[in-house]
Amino acid sequence: MTAKTSLADQLAANGGPKAVQHPFATGQRYADNELDYLREALEQNTLFYGFGNMVKRACAKMCEYTGRPHVVACSSGTAAVHLGLIACGIGPGDEVITTPNTDSGTVIGIIEEGAVPVFCDPDFHLQPTAEAIEARISAHTRAVVVVHLAGYPAPMDEIVELCSARGIGIVEDCAQSWGTKLHGRLVGTFGTAGCYSTNDFKHISTGDGGFVALDDESLYRRVSNYSDKHYDRLFDLTQRQAHHAVNYRMSELQGAVALAQLEKVDRITARHHEMREALLTGVGDVPGTSFVSPVPGGYSTYWWTVIWIDEQKFTESRDRIVELMQAEGVPASSYGNYDLIGKPLFQTRVVRDWLDDERRHYPFTQPDGRAYHYSYDQTPRHARMLRTGIMIGINTFYSDRDVRAIAAGVRKVLDAVAR
Ligand SMILES: *Cc1c(COP(=O)(O)O)cnc(C)c1O
C-alpha cells in the first residue's frame, strides 16, 4: 500500500475517523445588555424611534464606532445600501458599478431607483480594484457600490482617488465587514456613505436592521427623510413631504438590541480575525492552494473565508474536495453555491426573470435605447473564482479546539488528494 492510498483510506468518506470529532461550541448572542435595553424600550411606552431614545442611542453609538458625525438607522442592509445611493443622488438611467459576488441587497436599491447595475470584475482578494471599476465607467456612471465582501477590505485609497476626480459617489456595502480596516481606518468611512446590515447572519444582529454613516449634514437630512416618508421629522419640518420617499424605519426594539450588540462588536470582530489566523496557521502551506488574503494594509474580520485551489494539483475536482471536507465535519462549501454569495446576480431570478418580462424591461432597457445584458464574459476572474474557491465558514462561538479540528480536516483532505 502506498503512502497516498493510506491517506485516502483515512478519509471519513472512506470509513476513516472524522477530523472533527466533537460538536462545535455554541453560545448565546443576546445574553448581555439586550434584555435590559429591551425592557427600557418597552417602559418608554413607545416603540417609535421619533419619540423613544433607543434608536437615537444606537445611532450615537454608531457615530462613535465609525467616527462619522451622522448616522441614519433603517430596517435592513438592503435599505441601507439604497439610502447610500440616495446620498449619491442616483436616479433613473444612471449606471452604478458594483461587483457580482454579493447579496442581492447590493443591487435592489439600484434597480428600485430605475438605475442600472454594471458589474466589474473582482480580484482574488474578493474585491473590486480601481482598474476594474475604471474599465466600466461610462458617461452615465453616477455611483459605485464597493462591497467589502466577507470582512475583507477593498482598496479604498485608489477607488476614492478614481471616483472623486470624476464626481462619482461611493457607497460602501459593509454588511459583511463590521470591524474591517484598511491602514487602520474602518471601512465605511472612506466613501460618501457607509452602509451596514444587522440581519441575523452578520457579525452583529438585531434580527433585521441597518445603518448608514455619513459626513455631510445635508446628505444626512436627505437620507434621514428618504428613510421616513420624507416627514422631515428630525429637522425643522420645512421639508415635510417635499419629495417621494419610502418607509425604512428601525423600531425601538431593534434599536435596543443594536445598542447592546454595538457594545460588543469589537470583541466579536477581533475574535473572527483571530480564528481565521488560527485556521491559516493550522492548515499551513499546501502546494496548489492559497487562502484569500486581505489587500496590503488590510485587516480582515473574516465573516467567512475562501481557499483557492489549482485543480491541476489535485486528483479530485473542487466539488468532490468539498464533499470530502464536509464528510470530515468541516463547514466547507463550493464558492458560489452558497446562497447568492459568489453566484453572479445575473444568474439569479431577480435579474433573469425581469429581463424576460416585457413590463419589467425597465431599467434594463432605457427610454433612450440603451439595453443592458449580463454575462460571465464581463467578469472572467469572477467566473474562474466560482470554479476554484472553497468557502470555509466561521462562527463567532467556535472554540480554539473547533478551529484546530477544522484546520486539521482541511489539511487531511488536501494531503490525501494532492497529486
Ligand atoms: C446581507 C447583505 C446585504 C443585505 O442586508 P439585509 O439586511 O439582508 O437586507 C447587502 N449586501 C451584502 C454584501 C450582504 O451580505
Short mmCIF file of C-alpha atoms and ligand atoms in Angstrom, two decimals:
data_model
loop_
_atom_site.label_atom_id
_atom_site.label_comp_id
_atom_site.label_asym_id
_atom_site.label_seq_id
_atom_site.Cartn_x
_atom_site.Cartn_y
_atom_site.Cartn_z
CA MET A 1 0.00 0.00 0.00
CA THR A 2 1.45 3.39 -0.97
CA ALA A 3 1.52 6.30 1.46
CA LYS A 4 -1.04 8.04 -0.74
CA THR A 5 -3.52 5.17 -0.58
CA SER A 6 -3.27 5.01 3.17
CA LEU A 7 -4.02 8.76 3.40
CA ALA A 8 -7.09 8.19 1.25
CA ASP A 9 -8.15 5.27 3.46
CA GLN A 10 -8.04 7.57 6.46
CA LEU A 11 -10.66 9.91 4.95
CA ALA A 12 -14.01 9.91 6.73
CA ALA A 13 -15.67 9.45 3.32
CA ASN A 14 -13.80 6.11 3.07
CA GLY A 15 -14.69 4.98 6.57
CA GLY A 16 -11.79 6.60 8.45
CA PRO A 17 -12.17 8.66 11.64
CA LYS A 18 -13.68 12.16 11.13
CA ALA A 19 -11.30 15.08 11.72
CA VAL A 20 -14.00 16.90 13.69
CA GLN A 21 -14.96 14.50 16.46
CA HIS A 22 -16.96 16.80 18.70
CA PRO A 23 -19.89 19.17 18.25
CA PHE A 24 -18.86 22.80 17.65
CA ALA A 25 -19.16 25.18 20.58
CA THR A 26 -22.28 27.34 20.65
CA GLY A 27 -23.24 30.43 22.60
CA GLN A 28 -25.95 32.99 23.29
CA ARG A 29 -25.86 36.05 21.04
CA TYR A 30 -28.28 38.15 23.04
CA ALA A 31 -27.26 37.47 26.62
CA ASP A 32 -25.57 40.75 27.59
CA ASN A 33 -27.43 44.06 27.92
CA GLU A 34 -30.06 43.15 25.30
CA LEU A 35 -32.79 42.24 27.77
CA ASP A 36 -32.22 45.32 29.94
CA TYR A 37 -32.37 47.64 26.95
CA LEU A 38 -35.45 45.88 25.58
CA ARG A 39 -37.18 46.35 28.91
CA GLU A 40 -36.14 50.01 28.88
CA ALA A 41 -37.56 50.35 25.37
CA LEU A 42 -40.90 48.87 26.39
CA GLU A 43 -41.05 51.03 29.51
CA GLN A 44 -40.77 54.13 27.32
CA ASN A 45 -44.36 53.30 26.33
CA THR A 46 -43.50 53.97 22.69
CA LEU A 47 -41.62 51.85 20.19
CA PHE A 48 -41.42 54.65 17.65
CA TYR A 49 -37.92 55.98 17.01
CA GLY A 50 -39.17 59.54 16.75
CA PHE A 51 -40.43 59.52 20.33
CA GLY A 52 -38.15 56.98 22.04
CA ASN A 53 -34.42 57.03 22.71
CA MET A 54 -33.16 53.60 21.75
CA VAL A 55 -32.64 54.15 18.02
CA LYS A 56 -31.16 57.57 18.77
CA ARG A 57 -28.75 55.99 21.25
CA ALA A 58 -27.83 53.27 18.77
CA CYS A 59 -27.13 55.94 16.13
CA ALA A 60 -24.97 57.88 18.61
CA LYS A 61 -23.08 54.65 19.31
CA MET A 62 -22.61 54.14 15.56
CA CYS A 63 -21.24 57.69 15.26
CA GLU A 64 -18.74 56.83 17.98
CA TYR A 65 -17.92 53.50 16.32
CA THR A 66 -17.38 54.91 12.83
CA GLY A 67 -16.16 58.35 13.79
CA ARG A 68 -18.66 59.78 11.29
CA PRO A 69 -20.86 62.62 12.54
CA HIS A 70 -24.20 61.41 11.15
CA VAL A 71 -25.89 58.01 11.21
CA VAL A 72 -29.35 57.02 9.98
CA ALA A 73 -30.87 53.77 11.28
CA CYS A 74 -33.03 51.72 8.94
CA SER A 75 -34.83 48.42 8.50
CA SER A 76 -32.18 46.34 6.68
CA GLY A 77 -28.82 46.31 4.95
CA THR A 78 -30.65 46.44 1.64
CA ALA A 79 -32.37 49.61 2.83
CA ALA A 80 -29.01 50.99 4.00
CA VAL A 81 -27.41 50.50 0.57
CA HIS A 82 -30.47 52.02 -1.12
CA LEU A 83 -30.20 55.03 1.19
CA GLY A 84 -26.48 55.27 0.43
CA LEU A 85 -27.40 55.51 -3.25
CA ILE A 86 -29.87 58.27 -2.39
CA ALA A 87 -26.99 60.11 -0.70
CA CYS A 88 -25.10 59.82 -4.01
CA GLY A 89 -28.10 61.31 -5.84
CA ILE A 90 -28.71 58.41 -8.21
CA GLY A 91 -31.81 58.42 -10.36
CA PRO A 92 -33.39 56.85 -13.46
CA GLY A 93 -30.93 55.93 -16.19
CA ASP A 94 -27.80 56.25 -14.07
CA GLU A 95 -25.31 53.43 -14.05
CA VAL A 96 -23.98 52.10 -10.77
CA ILE A 97 -20.86 49.95 -10.85
CA THR A 98 -20.59 47.09 -8.38
CA THR A 99 -19.23 43.54 -8.10
CA PRO A 100 -21.27 40.43 -8.93
CA ASN A 101 -20.13 38.36 -5.94
CA THR A 102 -22.57 39.78 -3.45
CA ASP A 103 -26.03 39.60 -1.92
CA SER A 104 -28.98 40.85 -3.95
CA GLY A 105 -29.33 43.55 -1.29
CA THR A 106 -26.45 45.34 -3.02
CA VAL A 107 -28.38 45.87 -6.27
CA ILE A 108 -32.02 46.10 -5.17
CA GLY A 109 -31.74 49.81 -4.39
CA ILE A 110 -30.10 50.49 -7.76
CA ILE A 111 -32.98 48.84 -9.62
CA GLU A 112 -35.63 50.48 -7.41
CA GLU A 113 -34.29 53.88 -8.46
CA GLY A 114 -34.51 52.99 -12.14
CA ALA A 115 -30.73 52.92 -12.35
CA VAL A 116 -28.75 50.04 -13.84
CA PRO A 117 -26.20 47.80 -12.14
CA VAL A 118 -22.99 47.38 -14.13
CA PHE A 119 -20.68 44.65 -12.89
CA CYS A 120 -16.91 44.95 -12.68
CA ASP A 121 -14.56 42.04 -12.13
CA PRO A 122 -13.45 41.38 -8.54
CA ASP A 123 -9.90 40.18 -7.90
CA PHE A 124 -8.64 37.27 -5.81
CA HIS A 125 -8.95 39.40 -2.67
CA LEU A 126 -12.72 39.18 -3.45
CA GLN A 127 -12.84 42.95 -4.02
CA PRO A 128 -13.14 45.36 -6.92
CA THR A 129 -9.93 47.10 -7.99
CA ALA A 130 -9.77 50.69 -9.18
CA GLU A 131 -8.73 49.40 -12.63
CA ALA A 132 -11.73 47.08 -12.84
CA ILE A 133 -14.07 49.92 -11.88
CA GLU A 134 -12.41 52.32 -14.30
CA ALA A 135 -12.93 49.86 -17.15
CA ARG A 136 -16.70 50.04 -16.61
CA ILE A 137 -17.04 53.82 -16.23
CA SER A 138 -19.22 55.49 -18.86
CA ALA A 139 -20.86 58.89 -19.28
CA HIS A 140 -23.81 57.50 -17.28
CA THR A 141 -21.85 56.33 -14.23
CA ARG A 142 -23.13 58.07 -11.13
CA ALA A 143 -22.01 55.86 -8.27
CA VAL A 144 -20.03 52.78 -7.27
CA VAL A 145 -21.17 50.32 -4.62
CA VAL A 146 -18.00 48.88 -3.13
CA VAL A 147 -18.78 45.60 -1.35
CA HIS A 148 -16.20 44.77 1.30
CA LEU A 149 -17.05 41.11 0.95
CA ALA A 150 -16.63 38.57 3.76
CA GLY A 151 -14.89 41.05 6.05
CA TYR A 152 -12.08 41.79 3.55
CA PRO A 153 -11.42 45.44 2.69
CA ALA A 154 -11.45 46.81 -0.86
CA PRO A 155 -8.52 49.06 -1.88
CA MET A 156 -10.32 52.28 -0.97
CA ASP A 157 -7.44 54.73 -1.45
CA GLU A 158 -7.30 54.11 -5.19
CA ILE A 159 -11.07 53.80 -5.54
CA VAL A 160 -11.64 57.13 -3.77
CA GLU A 161 -8.98 58.79 -5.92
CA LEU A 162 -10.57 57.43 -9.09
CA CYS A 163 -14.13 58.35 -8.19
CA SER A 164 -13.64 61.73 -6.56
CA ALA A 165 -11.74 63.01 -9.60
CA ARG A 166 -14.83 62.16 -11.69
CA GLY A 167 -17.60 63.20 -9.30
CA ILE A 168 -18.73 59.60 -8.86
CA GLY A 169 -20.31 58.79 -5.49
CA ILE A 170 -19.14 55.83 -3.41
CA VAL A 171 -21.46 53.64 -1.39
CA GLU A 172 -19.63 51.18 0.86
CA ASP A 173 -21.59 47.99 1.47
CA CYS A 174 -20.25 46.94 4.88
CA ALA A 175 -22.90 44.31 5.58
CA GLN A 176 -20.21 41.64 5.95
CA SER A 177 -17.39 43.87 7.12
CA TRP A 178 -18.02 45.04 10.67
CA GLY A 179 -14.63 45.97 12.10
CA THR A 180 -12.80 45.62 8.78
CA LYS A 181 -9.98 48.12 8.37
CA LEU A 182 -7.62 49.47 5.77
CA HIS A 183 -4.42 51.13 7.04
CA GLY A 184 -6.04 51.22 10.48
CA ARG A 185 -9.15 53.04 9.27
CA LEU A 186 -12.58 51.37 9.41
CA VAL A 187 -14.23 50.63 6.09
CA GLY A 188 -17.48 52.51 5.76
CA THR A 189 -15.64 55.76 6.46
CA PHE A 190 -13.99 56.27 3.05
CA GLY A 191 -16.92 56.81 0.71
CA THR A 192 -19.99 59.02 0.54
CA ALA A 193 -21.97 56.59 2.69
CA GLY A 194 -21.02 53.57 4.84
CA CYS A 195 -23.87 51.06 4.86
CA TYR A 196 -24.26 48.29 7.43
CA SER A 197 -26.62 45.36 7.99
CA THR A 198 -27.67 43.87 11.30
CA ASN A 199 -29.66 40.97 9.88
CA ASP A 200 -29.38 37.69 11.72
CA PHE A 201 -26.47 36.41 9.61
CA LYS A 202 -23.97 39.21 10.21
CA HIS A 203 -21.31 39.77 12.88
CA ILE A 204 -23.95 41.54 14.99
CA SER A 205 -27.70 41.17 14.74
CA THR A 206 -30.94 42.94 15.57
CA GLY A 207 -32.96 40.31 13.68
CA ASP A 208 -33.16 42.80 10.84
CA GLY A 209 -31.82 46.30 10.59
CA GLY A 210 -29.23 48.57 9.09
CA PHE A 211 -27.29 51.82 9.47
CA VAL A 212 -25.94 54.46 7.11
CA ALA A 213 -22.96 56.54 8.25
CA LEU A 214 -22.32 59.91 6.59
CA ASP A 215 -20.19 63.04 6.96
CA ASP A 216 -22.26 65.63 5.12
CA GLU A 217 -25.08 67.29 7.04
CA SER A 218 -27.32 67.99 4.07
CA LEU A 219 -26.95 64.41 2.88
CA TYR A 220 -27.86 63.31 6.38
CA ARG A 221 -31.14 65.20 6.12
CA ARG A 222 -31.83 63.82 2.64
CA VAL A 223 -31.16 60.23 3.72
CA SER A 224 -33.00 60.52 7.02
CA ASN A 225 -36.04 61.92 5.25
CA TYR A 226 -35.93 59.35 2.48
CA SER A 227 -35.99 56.60 5.11
CA ASP A 228 -39.09 58.03 6.81
CA LYS A 229 -41.67 59.11 4.22
CA HIS A 230 -39.96 62.49 3.97
CA TYR A 231 -41.56 63.76 7.17
CA ASP A 232 -38.51 65.93 8.00
CA ARG A 233 -39.19 64.68 11.49
CA LEU A 234 -35.73 65.18 12.99
CA PHE A 235 -35.38 68.64 11.41
CA ASP A 236 -37.44 71.84 11.22
CA LEU A 237 -40.33 70.25 9.28
CA THR A 238 -39.95 72.69 6.37
CA GLN A 239 -39.05 69.83 4.02
CA ARG A 240 -42.11 67.80 5.01
CA GLN A 241 -43.16 65.55 2.13
CA ALA A 242 -41.26 67.72 -0.32
CA HIS A 243 -40.06 64.56 -2.04
CA HIS A 244 -41.07 60.97 -2.68
CA ALA A 245 -39.72 58.62 -0.02
CA VAL A 246 -40.03 55.15 1.49
CA ASN A 247 -40.54 53.85 5.00
CA TYR A 248 -37.35 52.09 6.09
CA ARG A 249 -37.65 52.98 9.78
CA MET A 250 -36.00 51.00 12.56
CA SER A 251 -38.16 50.33 15.62
CA GLU A 252 -37.12 50.95 19.21
CA LEU A 253 -36.90 47.19 19.84
CA GLN A 254 -34.27 46.80 17.14
CA GLY A 255 -32.58 49.96 18.42
CA ALA A 256 -32.39 48.47 21.92
CA VAL A 257 -30.77 45.27 20.65
CA ALA A 258 -28.46 47.27 18.36
CA LEU A 259 -27.19 49.26 21.32
CA ALA A 260 -26.30 46.09 23.23
CA GLN A 261 -24.77 44.46 20.15
CA LEU A 262 -22.64 47.51 19.36
CA GLU A 263 -21.17 47.31 22.86
CA LYS A 264 -19.53 44.03 21.88
CA VAL A 265 -18.92 44.40 18.16
CA ASP A 266 -15.18 44.96 18.63
CA ARG A 267 -14.85 41.81 20.68
CA ILE A 268 -16.74 39.77 18.08
CA THR A 269 -14.81 41.06 15.09
CA ALA A 270 -11.47 40.64 16.88
CA ARG A 271 -12.40 37.02 17.57
CA HIS A 272 -13.24 36.44 13.89
CA HIS A 273 -9.86 37.86 12.94
CA GLU A 274 -8.11 35.61 15.44
CA MET A 275 -9.94 32.47 14.31
CA ARG A 276 -9.03 32.92 10.68
CA GLU A 277 -5.38 33.46 11.58
CA ALA A 278 -5.51 30.22 13.58
CA LEU A 279 -7.15 28.44 10.65
CA LEU A 280 -4.43 29.67 8.31
CA THR A 281 -1.68 28.52 10.67
CA GLY A 282 -3.44 25.21 11.29
CA VAL A 283 -3.75 24.37 7.60
CA GLY A 284 -0.24 25.58 6.75
CA ASP A 285 1.15 25.69 3.23
CA VAL A 286 -0.36 23.23 0.78
CA PRO A 287 1.01 23.32 -2.79
CA GLY A 288 -1.71 24.34 -5.23
CA THR A 289 -3.76 26.26 -2.68
CA SER A 290 -3.92 29.77 -1.28
CA PHE A 291 -6.18 31.37 1.27
CA VAL A 292 -7.88 34.56 0.15
CA SER A 293 -5.80 37.35 1.66
CA PRO A 294 -6.61 40.95 2.52
CA VAL A 295 -5.19 43.68 0.26
CA PRO A 296 -1.91 45.20 1.58
CA GLY A 297 -2.66 47.24 4.71
CA GLY A 298 -5.94 45.41 5.18
CA TYR A 299 -7.29 43.99 8.43
CA SER A 300 -9.98 41.40 7.84
CA THR A 301 -12.72 40.30 10.19
CA TYR A 302 -13.43 37.15 8.18
CA TRP A 303 -17.15 36.68 8.05
CA TRP A 304 -16.12 33.58 6.12
CA THR A 305 -13.00 32.69 4.19
CA VAL A 306 -12.06 31.07 0.90
CA ILE A 307 -9.28 28.74 -0.21
CA TRP A 308 -8.44 28.99 -3.93
CA ILE A 309 -7.29 25.70 -5.37
CA ASP A 310 -5.46 24.84 -8.53
CA GLU A 311 -7.38 21.75 -9.71
CA GLN A 312 -4.35 20.56 -11.74
CA LYS A 313 -2.56 19.84 -8.48
CA PHE A 314 -5.25 17.53 -7.12
CA THR A 315 -6.70 14.16 -8.05
CA GLU A 316 -10.28 15.25 -7.32
CA SER A 317 -12.48 18.10 -8.54
CA ARG A 318 -13.18 21.15 -6.38
CA ASP A 319 -16.73 19.96 -5.69
CA ARG A 320 -15.53 16.49 -4.68
CA ILE A 321 -12.90 18.01 -2.38
CA VAL A 322 -15.69 20.00 -0.72
CA GLU A 323 -17.70 16.80 -0.20
CA LEU A 324 -14.67 15.10 1.35
CA MET A 325 -14.20 18.06 3.71
CA GLN A 326 -17.87 18.01 4.67
CA ALA A 327 -17.54 14.31 5.47
CA GLU A 328 -14.75 15.27 7.89
CA GLY A 329 -17.15 17.67 9.63
CA VAL A 330 -15.56 20.79 8.10
CA PRO A 331 -18.07 23.63 7.35
CA ALA A 332 -16.94 23.81 3.70
CA SER A 333 -18.94 24.66 0.59
CA SER A 334 -18.17 25.39 -3.05
CA TYR A 335 -17.72 29.13 -3.53
CA GLY A 336 -20.72 30.33 -5.47
CA ASN A 337 -23.07 27.53 -4.46
CA TYR A 338 -23.86 29.14 -1.19
CA ASP A 339 -26.96 31.36 -1.37
CA LEU A 340 -26.26 34.33 -3.56
CA ILE A 341 -22.69 34.92 -2.48
CA GLY A 342 -20.42 34.21 -5.37
CA LYS A 343 -23.24 33.38 -7.76
CA PRO A 344 -23.44 36.25 -10.24
CA LEU A 345 -26.60 38.23 -9.80
CA PHE A 346 -27.43 37.99 -13.47
CA GLN A 347 -27.80 34.24 -12.99
CA THR A 348 -30.41 34.76 -10.33
CA ARG A 349 -34.08 35.22 -10.98
CA VAL A 350 -34.07 38.81 -9.78
CA VAL A 351 -32.36 39.88 -12.97
CA ARG A 352 -33.10 37.00 -15.33
CA ASP A 353 -36.88 36.97 -14.97
CA TRP A 354 -37.10 40.72 -15.10
CA LEU A 355 -35.34 40.61 -18.40
CA ASP A 356 -37.89 38.06 -19.60
CA ASP A 357 -40.89 40.11 -18.51
CA GLU A 358 -41.80 42.80 -21.05
CA ARG A 359 -43.31 45.06 -18.40
CA ARG A 360 -40.19 44.79 -16.35
CA HIS A 361 -37.62 45.52 -19.01
CA TYR A 362 -37.03 48.87 -17.37
CA PRO A 363 -34.44 49.73 -16.12
CA PHE A 364 -32.50 47.18 -18.18
CA THR A 365 -33.85 48.81 -21.28
CA GLN A 366 -33.74 52.57 -21.04
CA PRO A 367 -36.01 55.03 -22.88
CA ASP A 368 -33.00 56.34 -24.83
CA GLY A 369 -32.49 52.88 -26.34
CA ARG A 370 -29.71 51.65 -24.11
CA ALA A 371 -30.13 47.94 -23.35
CA TYR A 372 -28.18 46.04 -20.72
CA HIS A 373 -27.16 42.40 -20.89
CA TYR A 374 -25.14 40.43 -18.43
CA SER A 375 -22.81 37.50 -18.88
CA TYR A 376 -19.80 35.78 -17.38
CA ASP A 377 -17.64 37.27 -20.13
CA GLN A 378 -17.84 40.64 -18.38
CA THR A 379 -16.24 39.23 -15.23
CA PRO A 380 -13.80 36.44 -16.21
CA ARG A 381 -11.86 36.45 -12.91
CA HIS A 382 -15.11 36.05 -11.05
CA ALA A 383 -16.10 33.17 -13.33
CA ARG A 384 -12.79 31.49 -12.53
CA MET A 385 -13.19 32.03 -8.80
CA LEU A 386 -16.59 30.33 -8.94
CA ARG A 387 -14.82 27.20 -10.20
CA THR A 388 -11.86 27.22 -7.84
CA GLY A 389 -12.99 28.54 -4.47
CA ILE A 390 -13.75 26.55 -1.33
CA MET A 391 -15.59 28.55 1.31
CA ILE A 392 -14.88 27.77 4.95
CA GLY A 393 -17.48 29.07 7.37
CA ILE A 394 -16.56 30.71 10.64
CA ASN A 395 -18.91 31.04 13.59
CA THR A 396 -18.41 33.57 16.37
CA PHE A 397 -18.72 30.88 19.03
CA TYR A 398 -16.22 28.36 17.66
CA SER A 399 -13.64 27.43 20.27
CA ASP A 400 -9.91 27.24 19.57
CA ARG A 401 -10.30 23.46 19.59
CA ASP A 402 -13.04 23.74 16.91
CA VAL A 403 -10.79 25.84 14.70
CA ARG A 404 -7.89 23.41 15.13
CA ALA A 405 -10.16 20.49 14.20
CA ILE A 406 -11.45 22.33 11.12
CA ALA A 407 -7.87 23.14 10.06
CA ALA A 408 -6.88 19.51 10.56
CA GLY A 409 -9.83 18.36 8.43
CA VAL A 410 -8.94 20.75 5.62
CA ARG A 411 -5.30 19.68 5.70
CA LYS A 412 -6.18 15.99 5.86
CA VAL A 413 -8.32 16.14 2.73
CA LEU A 414 -5.90 18.32 0.74
CA ASP A 415 -2.99 16.00 1.59
CA ALA A 416 -5.00 12.94 0.58
CA VAL A 417 -5.98 14.33 -2.81
CA ALA A 418 -2.67 16.01 -3.69
CA ARG A 419 -1.06 14.79 -6.90
C1 LIG B 1 -26.62 40.79 3.99
C2 LIG B 1 -26.13 41.64 2.91
C3 LIG B 1 -26.87 42.70 2.37
C4 LIG B 1 -28.29 42.94 2.71
O1 LIG B 1 -28.57 43.03 4.04
P1 LIG B 1 -30.06 42.72 4.57
O2 LIG B 1 -30.02 43.21 5.97
O3 LIG B 1 -30.26 41.24 4.47
O4 LIG B 1 -31.01 43.47 3.72
C5 LIG B 1 -26.27 43.52 1.42
N1 LIG B 1 -25.03 43.30 1.00
C6 LIG B 1 -24.28 42.28 1.48
C7 LIG B 1 -22.88 42.11 0.98
C8 LIG B 1 -24.81 41.39 2.42
O5 LIG B 1 -24.07 40.38 2.87
#
